[in-house]
Amino acid sequence: MGGVNTVERERVPKQDRSRATRQRLLQAAVACLADHGWAGSTVLVVAERAGVSRGAAQHHFPTREDLFTAAVEYVAEERSTALRALFPHGAADRRAVVAALVDLYTGPLFRAALHLWVAASNEEQLRPRVTELEARVGRETHRIAVDLLRADERRPGVRETVQGLLDMARGLGLANLLTDDAARRERVVAQWAALLEETLG
Amino acid sequence: MGGVNTVERERVPKQDRSRATRQRLLQAAVACLADHGWAGSTVLVVAERAGVSRGAAQHHFPTREDLFTAAVEYVAEERSTALRALFPHGAADRRAVVAALVDLYTGPLFRAALHLWVAASNEEQLRPRVTELEARVGRETHRIAVDLLRADERRPGVRETVQGLLDMARGLGLANLLTDDAARRERVVAQWAALLEETLG
């Protein structure tokens, strides 16, 4: 790629800095949502948490809705990538896959997403954005689950089996919201992984 | 029960009125939580919705936490009773039971409870109350599910199968929060009811 002049050489680090700022804002936004909920999460609070000026935050994300939907999407994508990376050669052990899928719904990302969903159910400004985001993230998670579980969706019932498993994972995330539900969750995962094994063959 | 004097005869209707007021407040509180979320739900808003004075509301429920935890518990008990009444002679058809259990998590009660759970995750004043309430309601729902599904929990895996089913029901409720998910839900319920049938025998 010859012909890079001085101006372009200087531009690259600036783009890097801008991208780093954006990422810091997105990560701070998810942490803020998880810790304080929607009511306690403003662009200013996130900017302070990220160590970024309010002006810079608003340059990247003009509205509060922009910031928080982008944040949940960004972290969801990061988690999807990490999940695929856990099983680079496909998964030999379906129980490990089920456990990893369920883990998607028990950390700060799920707590943040939950706050956003619940707020969207009462706020008309937020609702269409979050509905669309949830559908997109849900489709991607389903695709990963099908791949990692080596589920053949052409067979009747397989699609619904995987969907029900992801619904259960979401419900387990909810059960973990107020108390540490890890011990019970592990037993449920073991049992349902066994049911899944029988169904997927 | 001879010997009822005039004072006692007058007292009964007053107790009835007081109980009716209490019930109106509880129902209004659940509707208010479902419609406006925790941030928009105060004792005053509920009193107005129920057509009760603020003083009367505070007589029944001294604090906001008292009112809303009592409301979710009251409606949860009503729903449990209604669920048992649906299958007075036990259930012949497990799929109908699974569908009815899942229905517990798709209406205004679930939306109200969800707002309360999510608020409790960030509010220290609410958290212990809601944690205790959730555990109590959860145990009762599990007991009903075991009865109606004729599940023999002495057999290995059965307890975890029923728990996972209720987790799935909760997750399906969450999926229904922003959009009408009824068509997909029906297919998932049909498939998992079939898997359950194989497991419970």
Tab-separated table of C-alpha atoms in Angstrom:
chain	number	residue	atom	x	y	z
A	1	MET	CA	0.000	0.000	0.000
A	2	GLY	CA	2.601	2.622	-1.117
A	3	GLY	CA	1.906	6.334	-1.243
A	4	VAL	CA	0.973	6.895	2.387
A	5	ASN	CA	1.731	10.581	2.937
A	6	THR	CA	2.352	12.439	6.184
A	7	VAL	CA	-1.266	13.512	6.635
A	8	GLU	CA	-2.506	9.943	6.378
A	9	ARG	CA	0.142	8.661	8.788
A	10	GLU	CA	-1.066	11.182	11.350
A	11	ARG	CA	-4.692	10.362	10.739
A	12	VAL	CA	-4.397	6.712	11.709
A	13	PRO	CA	-3.494	7.226	15.371
A	14	LYS	CA	-6.292	9.820	15.631
A	15	GLN	CA	-8.802	7.237	14.349
A	16	ASP	CA	-7.360	4.749	16.826
A	17	ARG	CA	-7.806	7.218	19.659
A	18	SER	CA	-11.372	7.899	18.574
A	19	ARG	CA	-12.137	4.182	18.433
A	20	ALA	CA	-10.583	3.640	21.862
A	21	THR	CA	-12.716	6.469	23.292
A	22	ARG	CA	-15.808	4.941	21.733
A	23	GLN	CA	-15.028	1.530	23.223
A	24	ARG	CA	-14.381	2.995	26.664
A	25	LEU	CA	-17.763	4.749	26.476
A	26	LEU	CA	-19.558	1.557	25.414
A	27	GLN	CA	-18.009	-0.525	28.181
A	28	ALA	CA	-18.717	2.166	30.777
A	29	ALA	CA	-22.332	2.377	29.545
A	30	VAL	CA	-22.938	-1.351	30.054
A	31	ALA	CA	-21.324	-1.291	33.499
A	32	CYS	CA	-23.401	1.771	34.409
A	33	LEU	CA	-26.678	0.140	33.281
A	34	ALA	CA	-25.852	-3.037	35.186
A	35	ASP	CA	-24.984	-1.127	38.371
A	36	HIS	CA	-27.545	1.680	38.402
A	37	GLY	CA	-30.338	0.713	36.008
A	38	TRP	CA	-31.818	2.901	33.274
A	39	ALA	CA	-33.019	5.667	35.604
A	40	GLY	CA	-29.482	6.143	36.972
A	41	SER	CA	-27.756	5.959	33.581
A	42	THR	CA	-27.199	9.199	31.707
A	43	VAL	CA	-24.626	10.172	29.060
A	44	LEU	CA	-22.911	12.407	31.647
A	45	VAL	CA	-22.568	9.626	34.242
A	46	VAL	CA	-21.104	7.317	31.586
A	47	ALA	CA	-18.721	9.991	30.282
A	48	GLU	CA	-17.379	10.529	33.814
A	49	ARG	CA	-17.018	6.794	34.381
A	50	ALA	CA	-15.120	6.463	31.076
A	51	GLY	CA	-12.943	9.494	31.804
A	52	VAL	CA	-14.189	11.243	28.654
A	53	SER	CA	-15.558	14.788	28.322
A	54	ARG	CA	-19.297	15.213	27.923
A	55	GLY	CA	-18.709	16.872	24.550
A	56	ALA	CA	-16.661	13.934	23.271
A	57	ALA	CA	-19.347	11.499	24.499
A	58	GLN	CA	-22.038	13.460	22.675
A	59	HIS	CA	-19.898	13.599	19.551
A	60	HIS	CA	-19.889	9.777	19.485
A	61	PHE	CA	-23.468	9.300	20.717
A	62	PRO	CA	-25.852	12.214	20.156
A	63	THR	CA	-28.613	10.755	22.356
A	64	ARG	CA	-28.902	8.627	25.470
A	65	GLU	CA	-30.766	5.990	23.429
A	66	ASP	CA	-27.916	5.886	20.879
A	67	LEU	CA	-25.328	5.313	23.595
A	68	PHE	CA	-27.077	2.549	25.514
A	69	THR	CA	-28.434	0.530	22.593
A	70	ALA	CA	-24.987	0.720	20.922
A	71	ALA	CA	-23.390	-0.376	24.204
A	72	VAL	CA	-25.567	-3.455	24.662
A	73	GLU	CA	-25.049	-4.396	21.008
A	74	TYR	CA	-21.275	-3.940	21.198
A	75	VAL	CA	-20.866	-6.048	24.314
A	76	ALA	CA	-23.246	-8.702	22.940
A	77	GLU	CA	-21.075	-8.944	19.810
A	78	GLU	CA	-17.942	-9.223	21.922
A	79	ARG	CA	-19.529	-12.034	23.938
A	80	SER	CA	-20.642	-13.852	20.777
A	81	THR	CA	-17.117	-13.715	19.401
A	82	ALA	CA	-15.726	-14.975	22.710
A	83	LEU	CA	-18.272	-17.810	22.757
A	84	ARG	CA	-17.306	-18.990	19.275
A	85	ALA	CA	-13.628	-18.742	20.248
A	86	LEU	CA	-14.252	-21.105	23.196
A	87	PHE	CA	-15.023	-23.920	20.744
A	88	PRO	CA	-12.771	-23.216	17.744
A	89	HIS	CA	-13.087	-26.709	16.275
A	90	GLY	CA	-16.784	-27.129	17.016
A	91	ALA	CA	-17.845	-28.655	20.300
A	92	ALA	CA	-17.380	-32.265	21.224
A	93	ASP	CA	-19.264	-31.884	24.498
A	94	ARG	CA	-22.802	-30.518	24.269
A	95	ARG	CA	-23.042	-30.028	28.019
A	96	ALA	CA	-20.094	-27.611	27.860
A	97	VAL	CA	-21.883	-25.706	25.088
A	98	VAL	CA	-25.126	-25.501	27.076
A	99	ALA	CA	-23.213	-24.245	30.120
A	100	ALA	CA	-21.422	-21.622	28.010
A	101	LEU	CA	-24.709	-20.480	26.423
A	102	VAL	CA	-26.328	-20.170	29.849
A	103	ASP	CA	-23.300	-18.175	31.050
A	104	LEU	CA	-24.182	-15.515	28.446
A	105	TYR	CA	-27.201	-14.662	30.590
A	106	THR	CA	-25.698	-14.499	34.051
A	107	GLY	CA	-23.182	-11.660	33.917
A	108	PRO	CA	-23.269	-7.852	33.837
A	109	LEU	CA	-24.212	-7.828	30.129
A	110	PHE	CA	-27.466	-9.641	30.813
A	111	ARG	CA	-28.190	-7.372	33.769
A	112	ALA	CA	-27.562	-4.333	31.573
A	113	ALA	CA	-29.722	-5.704	28.744
A	114	LEU	CA	-32.484	-6.538	31.217
A	115	HIS	CA	-32.546	-2.962	32.504
A	116	LEU	CA	-32.747	-1.724	28.926
A	117	TRP	CA	-35.585	-4.138	27.989
A	118	VAL	CA	-37.624	-3.307	31.051
A	119	ALA	CA	-37.169	0.440	30.532
A	120	ALA	CA	-38.140	0.026	26.866
A	121	SER	CA	-41.391	-1.657	27.854
A	122	ASN	CA	-42.547	1.665	29.357
A	123	GLU	CA	-40.685	4.249	27.255
A	124	GLU	CA	-41.934	4.822	23.748
A	125	GLN	CA	-38.698	6.532	22.689
A	126	LEU	CA	-36.631	3.492	23.576
A	127	ARG	CA	-38.981	0.690	22.620
A	128	PRO	CA	-38.507	0.375	18.808
A	129	ARG	CA	-34.715	0.615	19.142
A	130	VAL	CA	-34.523	-2.062	21.798
A	131	THR	CA	-37.057	-4.324	20.067
A	132	GLU	CA	-34.965	-4.269	16.918
A	133	LEU	CA	-31.727	-4.773	18.872
A	134	GLU	CA	-33.149	-7.697	20.823
A	135	ALA	CA	-34.305	-9.396	17.614
A	136	ARG	CA	-30.871	-8.978	16.025
A	137	VAL	CA	-28.920	-10.230	19.051
A	138	GLY	CA	-31.419	-13.085	19.511
A	139	ARG	CA	-30.975	-14.285	15.906
A	140	GLU	CA	-27.191	-14.225	16.233
A	141	THR	CA	-27.264	-16.156	19.518
A	142	HIS	CA	-29.594	-18.731	17.965
A	143	ARG	CA	-27.203	-19.119	14.996
A	144	ILE	CA	-24.232	-19.684	17.322
A	145	ALA	CA	-26.206	-22.179	19.413
A	146	VAL	CA	-27.214	-24.177	16.332
A	147	ASP	CA	-23.608	-24.280	15.092
A	148	LEU	CA	-21.990	-25.194	18.400
A	149	LEU	CA	-24.648	-27.799	19.269
A	150	ARG	CA	-24.389	-29.249	15.734
A	151	ALA	CA	-28.205	-29.097	15.579
A	152	ASP	CA	-29.800	-30.095	12.283
A	153	GLU	CA	-32.728	-27.691	11.997
A	154	ARG	CA	-34.143	-29.539	8.992
A	155	ARG	CA	-35.289	-32.226	11.433
A	156	PRO	CA	-38.714	-31.504	12.980
A	157	GLY	CA	-38.639	-30.085	16.490
A	158	VAL	CA	-34.918	-29.269	16.499
A	159	ARG	CA	-35.381	-25.543	15.911
A	160	GLU	CA	-37.915	-25.297	18.750
A	161	THR	CA	-35.674	-27.370	21.024
A	162	VAL	CA	-32.797	-24.902	20.582
A	163	GLN	CA	-35.160	-21.931	21.014
A	164	GLY	CA	-36.563	-23.388	24.233
A	165	LEU	CA	-33.035	-23.946	25.517
A	166	LEU	CA	-32.200	-20.264	24.951
A	167	ASP	CA	-35.474	-19.242	26.625
A	168	MET	CA	-34.450	-21.381	29.594
A	169	ALA	CA	-31.032	-19.702	29.623
A	170	ARG	CA	-32.745	-16.298	29.773
A	171	GLY	CA	-34.984	-17.493	32.601
A	172	LEU	CA	-31.960	-18.795	34.504
A	173	GLY	CA	-30.391	-15.347	34.087
A	174	LEU	CA	-33.468	-13.800	35.661
A	175	ALA	CA	-33.337	-16.274	38.559
A	176	ASN	CA	-29.742	-15.164	39.173
A	177	LEU	CA	-30.588	-11.472	39.348
A	178	LEU	CA	-31.098	-11.127	43.108
A	179	THR	CA	-29.296	-14.165	44.509
A	180	ASP	CA	-26.422	-16.392	43.492
A	181	ASP	CA	-28.255	-19.243	41.819
A	182	ALA	CA	-25.129	-21.041	40.521
A	183	ALA	CA	-25.554	-24.362	42.394
A	184	ARG	CA	-29.158	-24.917	41.306
A	185	ARG	CA	-28.373	-23.677	37.822
A	186	GLU	CA	-25.599	-26.239	37.393
A	187	ARG	CA	-27.999	-29.103	38.189
A	188	VAL	CA	-30.654	-27.771	35.798
A	189	VAL	CA	-28.064	-27.351	33.042
A	190	ALA	CA	-26.811	-30.919	33.539
A	191	GLN	CA	-30.304	-32.359	33.314
A	192	TRP	CA	-31.414	-30.306	30.305
A	193	ALA	CA	-28.135	-30.951	28.501
A	194	ALA	CA	-28.931	-34.657	28.849
A	195	LEU	CA	-32.474	-34.131	27.442
A	196	LEU	CA	-30.984	-32.149	24.581
A	197	GLU	CA	-28.470	-34.894	23.829
A	198	GLU	CA	-31.312	-37.408	23.412
A	199	THR	CA	-33.252	-35.074	21.117
A	200	LEU	CA	-30.412	-33.874	18.918
A	201	GLY	CA	-28.934	-37.368	18.655
B	1	MET	CA	-72.341	-18.997	66.606
B	2	GLY	CA	-74.969	-17.495	68.988
B	3	GLY	CA	-74.407	-14.315	70.986
B	4	VAL	CA	-73.548	-11.966	68.132
B	5	ASN	CA	-74.292	-8.538	69.563
B	6	THR	CA	-75.054	-5.284	67.760
B	7	VAL	CA	-71.452	-4.083	67.868
B	8	GLU	CA	-70.205	-7.262	66.234
B	9	ARG	CA	-72.914	-7.160	63.541
B	10	GLU	CA	-71.759	-3.654	62.595
B	11	ARG	CA	-68.124	-4.625	62.676
B	12	VAL	CA	-68.413	-7.269	59.987
B	13	PRO	CA	-69.383	-4.948	57.117
B	14	LYS	CA	-66.639	-2.537	58.196
B	15	GLN	CA	-64.090	-5.352	57.987
B	16	ASP	CA	-65.496	-6.260	54.582
B	17	ARG	CA	-65.111	-2.685	53.401
B	18	SER	CA	-61.552	-2.576	54.696
B	19	ARG	CA	-60.721	-5.832	52.943
B	20	ALA	CA	-62.281	-4.590	49.703
B	21	THR	CA	-60.217	-1.382	49.907
B	22	ARG	CA	-57.079	-3.428	50.505
B	23	GLN	CA	-57.800	-5.612	47.485
B	24	ARG	CA	-58.480	-2.606	45.259
B	25	LEU	CA	-55.145	-1.134	46.317
B	26	LEU	CA	-53.295	-4.384	45.629
B	27	GLN	CA	-54.811	-4.785	42.181
B	28	ALA	CA	-54.179	-1.133	41.313
B	29	ALA	CA	-50.567	-1.497	42.492
B	30	VAL	CA	-49.895	-4.427	40.155
B	31	ALA	CA	-51.530	-2.653	37.212
B	32	CYS	CA	-49.517	0.484	37.994
B	33	LEU	CA	-46.199	-1.429	38.151
B	34	ALA	CA	-46.987	-3.201	34.881
B	35	ASP	CA	-47.910	0.054	33.121
B	36	HIS	CA	-45.408	2.534	34.543
B	37	GLY	CA	-42.591	0.538	36.126
B	38	TRP	CA	-41.126	1.059	39.588
B	39	ALA	CA	-39.995	4.650	38.984
B	40	GLY	CA	-43.558	5.672	38.049
B	41	SER	CA	-45.249	3.745	40.859
B	42	THR	CA	-45.848	5.571	44.132
B	43	VAL	CA	-48.410	5.006	46.884
B	44	LEU	CA	-50.177	8.199	45.789
B	45	VAL	CA	-50.496	7.127	42.138
B	46	VAL	CA	-51.894	3.759	43.243
B	47	ALA	CA	-54.325	5.356	45.717
B	48	GLU	CA	-55.683	7.570	42.936
B	49	ARG	CA	-55.999	4.649	40.559
B	50	ALA	CA	-57.862	2.639	43.214
B	51	GLY	CA	-60.106	5.603	44.142
B	52	VAL	CA	-58.865	5.517	47.739
B	53	SER	CA	-57.541	8.411	49.827
B	54	ARG	CA	-53.807	8.637	50.403
B	55	GLY	CA	-54.413	8.335	54.147
B	56	ALA	CA	-56.405	5.139	53.747
B	57	ALA	CA	-53.705	3.712	51.478
B	58	GLN	CA	-51.024	4.511	54.031
B	59	HIS	CA	-53.126	2.995	56.793
B	60	HIS	CA	-53.072	-0.319	54.904
B	61	PHE	CA	-49.496	-0.033	53.629
B	62	PRO	CA	-47.164	2.224	55.607
B	63	THR	CA	-44.391	2.148	52.989
B	64	ARG	CA	-44.077	1.936	49.230
B	65	GLU	CA	-42.155	-1.343	49.629
B	66	ASP	CA	-44.996	-2.793	51.755
B	67	LEU	CA	-47.585	-1.951	49.112
B	68	PHE	CA	-45.796	-3.310	46.073
B	69	THR	CA	-44.382	-6.507	47.550
B	70	ALA	CA	-47.817	-7.270	49.064
B	71	ALA	CA	-49.418	-6.567	45.673
B	72	VAL	CA	-47.183	-8.928	43.727
B	73	GLU	CA	-47.648	-11.619	46.374
B	74	TYR	CA	-51.437	-11.207	46.426
B	75	VAL	CA	-51.818	-11.438	42.668
B	76	ALA	CA	-49.371	-14.353	42.507
B	77	GLU	CA	-51.531	-16.224	45.057
B	78	GLU	CA	-54.673	-15.458	43.061
B	79	ARG	CA	-53.026	-16.802	39.915
B	80	SER	CA	-51.855	-19.948	41.720
B	81	THR	CA	-55.364	-20.606	42.948
B	82	ALA	CA	-56.750	-20.025	39.467
B	83	LEU	CA	-54.151	-22.372	37.990
B	84	ARG	CA	-55.072	-25.188	40.378
B	85	ALA	CA	-58.756	-24.565	39.643
B	86	LEU	CA	-58.087	-25.075	35.916
B	87	PHE	CA	-57.248	-28.714	36.595
B	88	PRO	CA	-59.479	-29.709	39.534
B	89	HIS	CA	-59.075	-33.444	39.000
B	90	GLY	CA	-55.389	-33.321	38.165
B	91	ALA	CA	-54.317	-32.967	34.563
B	92	ALA	CA	-54.722	-35.628	31.940
B	93	ASP	CA	-52.880	-33.598	29.340
B	94	ARG	CA	-49.375	-32.474	30.258
B	95	ARG	CA	-49.169	-30.133	27.267
B	96	ALA	CA	-52.165	-28.178	28.617
B	97	VAL	CA	-50.408	-27.908	31.981
B	98	VAL	CA	-47.171	-26.672	30.387
B	99	ALA	CA	-49.141	-24.075	28.397
B	100	ALA	CA	-50.967	-22.911	31.543
B	101	LEU	CA	-47.699	-22.680	33.508
B	102	VAL	CA	-46.105	-20.644	30.726
B	103	ASP	CA	-49.172	-18.369	30.689
B	104	LEU	CA	-48.340	-17.385	34.283
B	105	TYR	CA	-45.348	-15.494	32.899
B	106	THR	CA	-46.869	-13.624	29.994
B	107	GLY	CA	-49.442	-11.302	31.546
B	108	PRO	CA	-49.442	-8.077	33.576
B	109	LEU	CA	-48.485	-9.926	36.791
B	110	PHE	CA	-45.201	-11.068	35.284
B	111	ARG	CA	-44.542	-7.584	33.906
B	112	ALA	CA	-45.216	-6.112	37.352
B	113	ALA	CA	-43.021	-8.689	39.099
B	114	LEU	CA	-40.254	-8.092	36.559
B	115	HIS	CA	-40.259	-4.359	37.280
B	116	LEU	CA	-40.060	-5.119	40.982
B	117	TRP	CA	-37.176	-7.618	40.568
B	118	VAL	CA	-35.178	-5.296	38.370
B	119	ALA	CA	-35.712	-2.346	40.730
B	120	ALA	CA	-34.709	-4.560	43.673
B	121	SER	CA	-31.430	-5.426	41.973
B	122	ASN	CA	-30.343	-1.781	42.371
B	123	GLU	CA	-32.249	-0.657	45.471
B	124	GLU	CA	-30.967	-1.932	48.797
B	125	GLN	CA	-34.234	-1.064	50.562
B	126	LEU	CA	-36.243	-3.282	48.239
B	127	ARG	CA	-33.824	-6.132	47.659
B	128	PRO	CA	-34.271	-8.349	50.775
B	129	ARG	CA	-38.072	-8.051	50.591
B	130	VAL	CA	-38.240	-9.004	46.938
B	131	THR	CA	-35.647	-11.778	47.283
B	132	GLU	CA	-37.719	-13.381	50.022
B	133	LEU	CA	-40.959	-12.888	48.061
B	134	GLU	CA	-39.486	-14.367	44.893
B	135	ALA	CA	-38.268	-17.446	46.794
B	136	ARG	CA	-41.710	-17.963	48.346
B	137	VAL	CA	-43.647	-17.540	45.093
B	138	GLY	CA	-41.106	-19.694	43.263
B	139	ARG	CA	-41.491	-22.578	45.742
B	140	GLU	CA	-45.275	-22.441	45.469
B	141	THR	CA	-45.182	-22.423	41.656
B	142	HIS	CA	-42.787	-25.386	41.699
B	143	ARG	CA	-45.144	-27.299	44.032
B	144	ILE	CA	-48.114	-26.650	41.728
B	145	ALA	CA	-46.108	-27.674	38.667
B	146	VAL	CA	-45.030	-30.946	40.309
B	147	ASP	CA	-48.626	-31.735	41.309
B	148	LEU	CA	-50.247	-30.877	37.991
B	149	LEU	CA	-47.555	-32.617	35.937
B	150	ARG	CA	-47.736	-35.677	38.223
B	151	ALA	CA	-43.947	-35.530	38.441
B	152	ASP	CA	-42.310	-38.049	40.760
B	153	GLU	CA	-39.441	-36.063	42.241
B	154	ARG	CA	-37.937	-39.163	43.881
B	155	ARG	CA	-36.763	-40.183	40.417
B	156	PRO	CA	-33.375	-38.707	39.470
B	157	GLY	CA	-33.511	-35.684	37.178
B	158	VAL	CA	-37.242	-35.059	37.595
B	159	ARG	CA	-36.852	-32.151	40.003
B	160	GLU	CA	-34.343	-30.438	37.710
B	161	THR	CA	-36.560	-31.091	34.680
B	162	VAL	CA	-39.473	-29.262	36.318
B	163	GLN	CA	-37.192	-26.442	37.492
B	164	GLY	CA	-35.771	-26.026	33.988
B	165	LEU	CA	-39.292	-25.931	32.587
B	166	LEU	CA	-40.202	-23.063	34.939
B	167	ASP	CA	-36.967	-21.273	34.029
B	168	MET	CA	-37.955	-21.646	30.383
B	169	ALA	CA	-41.411	-20.255	31.180
B	170	ARG	CA	-39.791	-17.202	32.790
B	171	GLY	CA	-37.522	-16.753	29.768
B	172	LEU	CA	-40.535	-16.979	27.442
B	173	GLY	CA	-42.169	-14.251	29.536
B	174	LEU	CA	-39.140	-12.045	29.007
B	175	ALA	CA	-39.233	-12.706	25.246
B	176	ASN	CA	-42.848	-11.505	25.264
B	177	LEU	CA	-42.085	-8.229	27.017
B	178	LEU	CA	-41.607	-5.992	23.967
B	179	THR	CA	-43.348	-7.922	21.191
B	180	ASP	CA	-46.161	-10.429	20.912
B	181	ASP	CA	-44.239	-13.698	20.891
B	182	ALA	CA	-47.329	-15.983	21.076
B	183	ALA	CA	-46.852	-17.865	17.797
B	184	ARG	CA	-43.231	-18.811	18.450
B	185	ARG	CA	-44.008	-19.560	22.093
B	186	GLU	CA	-46.728	-22.028	21.129
B	187	ARG	CA	-44.283	-24.038	18.991
B	188	VAL	CA	-41.643	-24.065	21.741
B	189	VAL	CA	-44.229	-25.167	24.314
B	190	ALA	CA	-45.431	-27.995	22.053
B	191	GLN	CA	-41.901	-29.281	21.526
B	192	TRP	CA	-40.803	-29.081	25.164
B	193	ALA	CA	-44.074	-30.584	26.377
B	194	ALA	CA	-43.267	-33.583	24.174
B	195	LEU	CA	-39.729	-33.836	25.616
B	196	LEU	CA	-41.168	-33.560	29.113
B	197	GLU	CA	-43.639	-36.347	28.417
B	198	GLU	CA	-40.752	-38.662	27.499
B	199	THR	CA	-38.812	-37.764	30.640
B	200	LEU	CA	-41.642	-37.895	33.161
B	201	GLY	CA	-43.066	-41.028	31.592
